[in-house]
Coordinates of C-alpha atoms and ligand atoms in Angstrom, one line a residue:
M435 CA 0.0 0.2 -0.1
H436 CA 1.8 3.2 -1.0
R437 CA 0.5 6.8 -0.2
L438 CA -3.3 5.1 -0.8
T439 CA -6.1 7.8 -1.3
K440 CA -9.5 7.3 -1.9
R441 CA -12.5 10.1 -2.0
F442 CA -16.2 9.2 -2.7
G443 CA -17.0 12.7 -3.5
Q444 CA -16.6 15.0 -0.7
V445 CA -16.0 12.2 1.6
T446 CA -12.3 10.9 2.0
A447 CA -12.6 7.2 3.0
V448 CA -8.8 6.4 2.9
S449 CA -6.2 9.4 3.0
G450 CA -2.6 8.9 2.4
L451 CA -2.3 5.3 3.8
T452 CA 0.8 3.5 3.5
F453 CA 1.8 0.0 4.7
E454 CA 2.9 -3.3 3.9
S455 CA 1.7 -6.8 5.5
A456 CA 4.6 -9.0 5.8
P457 CA 4.3 -12.6 4.8
G458 CA 3.8 -15.5 7.3
V459 CA 1.8 -13.4 9.9
V460 CA -1.6 -12.3 10.5
T461 CA -1.9 -8.6 10.0
G462 CA -4.7 -6.8 11.6
F463 CA -6.3 -3.8 10.6
L464 CA -8.2 -1.9 13.0
G465 CA -10.1 1.3 13.0
P466 CA -13.6 2.6 14.1
N467 CA -17.0 2.4 12.1
G468 CA -15.9 4.5 8.9
A469 CA -12.4 4.3 9.1
G470 CA -11.9 3.2 5.6
K471 CA -10.7 -0.5 6.3
T472 CA -13.5 -2.3 3.7
T473 CA -12.8 0.7 1.3
T474 CA -9.1 -0.3 1.5
M475 CA -9.6 -3.9 1.2
R476 CA -12.0 -3.2 -2.0
V477 CA -8.9 -1.0 -3.5
I478 CA -6.6 -3.8 -3.1
L479 CA -8.9 -6.2 -4.7
G480 CA -9.4 -3.9 -7.6
L481 CA -13.1 -3.7 -7.2
I482 CA -13.0 0.2 -6.6
A483 CA -9.8 2.2 -8.3
P484 CA -8.0 4.5 -5.9
S485 CA -8.3 8.2 -6.1
S486 CA -4.4 8.4 -5.8
G487 CA -1.6 5.9 -4.5
S488 CA -1.4 2.2 -5.0
A489 CA -2.3 -1.1 -3.8
R490 CA 0.1 -4.0 -4.5
I491 CA 0.0 -7.7 -4.0
G492 CA 3.6 -9.1 -4.1
G493 CA 4.7 -6.3 -6.2
R494 CA 1.7 -6.3 -8.4
R495 CA -1.5 -4.8 -8.7
Y496 CA -4.6 -7.5 -8.5
A497 CA -5.6 -7.0 -12.0
E498 CA -2.0 -7.7 -13.0
L499 CA -2.0 -11.2 -10.9
P500 CA -1.2 -14.3 -13.4
H501 CA -4.0 -16.2 -11.1
P502 CA -6.1 -13.6 -9.3
A503 CA -8.5 -16.4 -7.7
G504 CA -5.7 -18.4 -7.0
T505 CA -3.5 -16.0 -5.2
V506 CA -5.9 -13.9 -3.0
G507 CA -8.6 -15.1 -1.1
A508 CA -11.2 -12.5 0.1
V509 CA -14.5 -12.2 2.3
L510 CA -15.8 -8.9 2.0
D511 CA -18.5 -7.9 4.4
H512 CA -21.3 -7.8 1.8
A513 CA -20.7 -10.7 0.3
G514 CA -23.9 -12.1 -0.7
F515 CA -25.5 -16.0 -1.2
H516 CA -28.6 -16.7 -3.0
P517 CA -31.2 -17.4 -0.6
A518 CA -32.5 -20.2 -2.5
R519 CA -28.8 -22.2 -2.8
T520 CA -27.3 -24.2 -0.5
G521 CA -23.7 -23.0 1.0
R522 CA -22.2 -26.3 -0.8
D523 CA -23.8 -25.2 -4.2
H524 CA -22.7 -21.7 -3.6
L525 CA -18.9 -23.3 -2.9
R526 CA -19.5 -25.5 -6.0
V527 CA -20.2 -22.4 -8.3
Y528 CA -17.1 -21.1 -7.0
A529 CA -15.4 -24.0 -7.6
R530 CA -16.1 -24.5 -10.9
M531 CA -15.1 -20.9 -12.0
G532 CA -11.5 -21.5 -10.0
G533 CA -11.1 -24.9 -11.6
Y534 CA -11.1 -26.8 -8.5
P535 CA -12.7 -30.3 -8.0
D536 CA -15.6 -30.6 -5.8
S537 CA -13.7 -32.7 -3.3
R538 CA -12.0 -29.5 -2.6
V539 CA -15.3 -27.8 -1.4
T540 CA -16.2 -30.8 1.1
E541 CA -12.3 -30.1 2.5
V542 CA -13.0 -26.0 2.9
L543 CA -16.4 -26.7 4.2
D544 CA -14.7 -28.9 6.8
L545 CA -12.1 -26.5 7.2
A546 CA -14.4 -23.8 8.0
G547 CA -16.7 -26.2 10.1
A548 CA -19.6 -25.6 8.2
T549 CA -20.1 -29.4 7.2
A550 CA -23.0 -29.7 9.4
Y551 CA -25.1 -27.1 7.6
A552 CA -23.9 -26.9 3.9
D553 CA -26.8 -28.4 2.6
R554 CA -29.3 -25.7 4.2
R555 CA -30.6 -23.0 1.7
A556 CA -28.8 -19.7 2.6
R557 CA -32.0 -18.0 3.5
G558 CA -32.2 -20.0 6.9
L559 CA -28.7 -19.8 7.8
S560 CA -27.6 -17.6 10.8
T561 CA -25.0 -14.7 10.3
G562 CA -22.4 -16.6 11.9
M563 CA -22.9 -20.0 9.5
R564 CA -22.9 -17.5 6.6
Q565 CA -19.8 -16.3 8.3
R566 CA -17.9 -19.6 7.7
L567 CA -19.4 -20.3 4.2
K568 CA -18.0 -16.9 3.3
L569 CA -14.5 -18.0 4.8
A570 CA -14.9 -21.6 3.1
T571 CA -15.3 -19.5 0.0
A572 CA -12.4 -17.7 0.5
L573 CA -10.0 -20.9 1.3
L574 CA -11.2 -22.6 -1.9
G575 CA -8.1 -21.7 -4.2
D576 CA -5.7 -22.5 -1.2
P577 CA -4.8 -18.8 -2.2
A578 CA -1.2 -17.3 -0.7
V579 CA -3.0 -14.2 0.6
L580 CA -6.3 -14.1 2.7
L581 CA -8.3 -10.8 3.2
L582 CA -10.8 -10.8 5.6
D583 CA -12.8 -8.1 6.4
E584 CA -14.3 -8.7 10.0
P585 CA -14.1 -12.3 9.9
A586 CA -15.4 -12.4 13.5
N587 CA -18.7 -10.5 12.7
G588 CA -21.4 -13.0 13.9
L589 CA -19.4 -15.8 15.7
D590 CA -20.2 -17.1 19.1
P591 CA -16.9 -16.8 21.8
A592 CA -16.6 -20.5 20.8
G593 CA -16.3 -19.8 17.0
I594 CA -14.0 -16.8 17.6
A595 CA -11.5 -18.8 19.6
W596 CA -11.7 -21.3 17.0
L597 CA -11.3 -18.8 14.0
R598 CA -8.4 -17.4 15.9
G599 CA -6.6 -20.6 15.9
L600 CA -7.5 -21.3 12.4
L601 CA -6.2 -18.2 11.1
R602 CA -2.9 -18.4 13.1
E603 CA -2.4 -21.9 11.9
L604 CA -3.0 -20.8 8.1
A605 CA -0.7 -18.0 8.8
G606 CA 2.2 -20.6 10.0
Q607 CA 1.6 -22.7 7.0
A608 CA 4.3 -22.5 4.1
G609 CA 1.8 -22.2 1.6
L610 CA 0.0 -19.0 3.2
E611 CA 2.2 -16.0 2.4
R612 CA 0.0 -12.7 4.0
L613 CA -3.0 -13.1 6.0
F614 CA -4.9 -9.6 6.2
L615 CA -8.0 -8.9 8.1
S616 CA -10.0 -6.0 9.0
L617 CA -11.2 -5.7 12.6
T618 CA -13.8 -2.8 13.9
A619 CA -12.1 -1.0 16.8
T620 CA -14.3 -1.8 20.0
G621 CA -12.3 -0.7 22.9
G622 CA -12.2 -4.4 24.2
D623 CA -9.6 -6.8 22.6
P624 CA -11.1 -7.5 19.1
R625 CA -9.0 -10.6 18.6
Ligands
ATP1661 N1 -19.3 3.7 -2.2 C1 -19.2 4.6 -1.4 N2 -19.9 6.0 -1.7 C2 -19.9 6.9 -0.9 N3 -19.1 6.8 0.3 C3 -18.6 5.6 0.7 C4 -18.7 4.5 -0.3 N4 -18.1 3.5 0.3 C5 -17.6 4.0 1.5 N5 -18.0 5.4 1.5 C6 -17.5 6.4 3.0 O1 -16.0 5.9 3.2 C7 -15.9 6.0 4.5 C8 -15.2 4.7 5.1 O2 -16.0 3.7 4.8 P1 -15.8 1.8 5.4 O3 -16.5 1.3 4.4 O4 -14.3 1.8 4.3 O5 -15.2 2.1 6.4 P2 -15.2 0.8 7.6 O6 -13.5 1.3 8.2 O7 -15.0 -0.4 6.8 O8 -16.4 0.7 8.3 P3 -16.8 -0.4 9.4 O9 -16.3 -0.7 10.4 O10 -18.1 0.0 9.7 O11 -16.9 -1.6 8.3 C9 -17.4 6.3 5.1 O12 -17.4 7.4 5.7 C10 -18.3 5.8 4.1 O13 -19.4 6.1 4.1
MG1662 MG1 -16.0 -2.1 6.7

C-alpha cells in the first residue's frame, strides 16, 4: 500500500495510507466504523480504483496477477448468497469458476467448520453460519494471501476462539504467505 487515497465525492474514505503486510504473519487492520478498512480492501482487490496512490500484492496490482483467484482469497462484509441455494451449491459454483474439484468443496467446508449445515438453503442460515461459508469460499483456491473483512462478525465466543486458531494455523503454513484482516475497533480486545 503506497500513499493510498480514496475519495467518494466530498468524503475522503482513505487518506495517504502506506503500509506493508509481512509474509507469514496475520496483519490486523483496526479502526472505528467508517475509518476506511473496507474501502482499502476493495481497492486492494481492484473492485474500486484509488483516487491516488496504489495497492499491490506481492509487487503487482490485483489485475496484473497471473492467477488472481488462486492467489488471493477474500471475504468482504457484503458478499451475499443466493437465498435459495445451499452453501455447498454456492461453493461448487465458485469451485467450477476457479477450476477446483468438488472434493475441494468438501475440504473447505470442513476447514471452516460448516459441514453440518452445508446442505441447508442460505436464506435460513444465521450470520455466523454465513460467515463460515464465506471463509470456506475464500479458502477454495488455497490462496497465498487471505483478506478478511471483519471475519469474526456473527461468530459466538467459541467460534471466535476457533477462528483465531485457524488463522494462526493458516499464517503458519508455508503455503499461505499473507493474511490480512480488518477488525472494527471496539475498545475491547477484538481478537
Ligand atoms: N461507495 C461509497 N460511496 C460513498 N461513500 C462511501 C462509499 N464507500 C465507503 N464510503 C465512505 O467511506 C468511509 C469509509 O468507509 P468504510 O466502509 O471503508 O469504513 P470501515 O472502516 O470499513 O467501517 P466499518 O467498521 O463500519 O466497516 C465512510 O465515510 C463511508 O461512508
Ligand atoms: Mg467495513
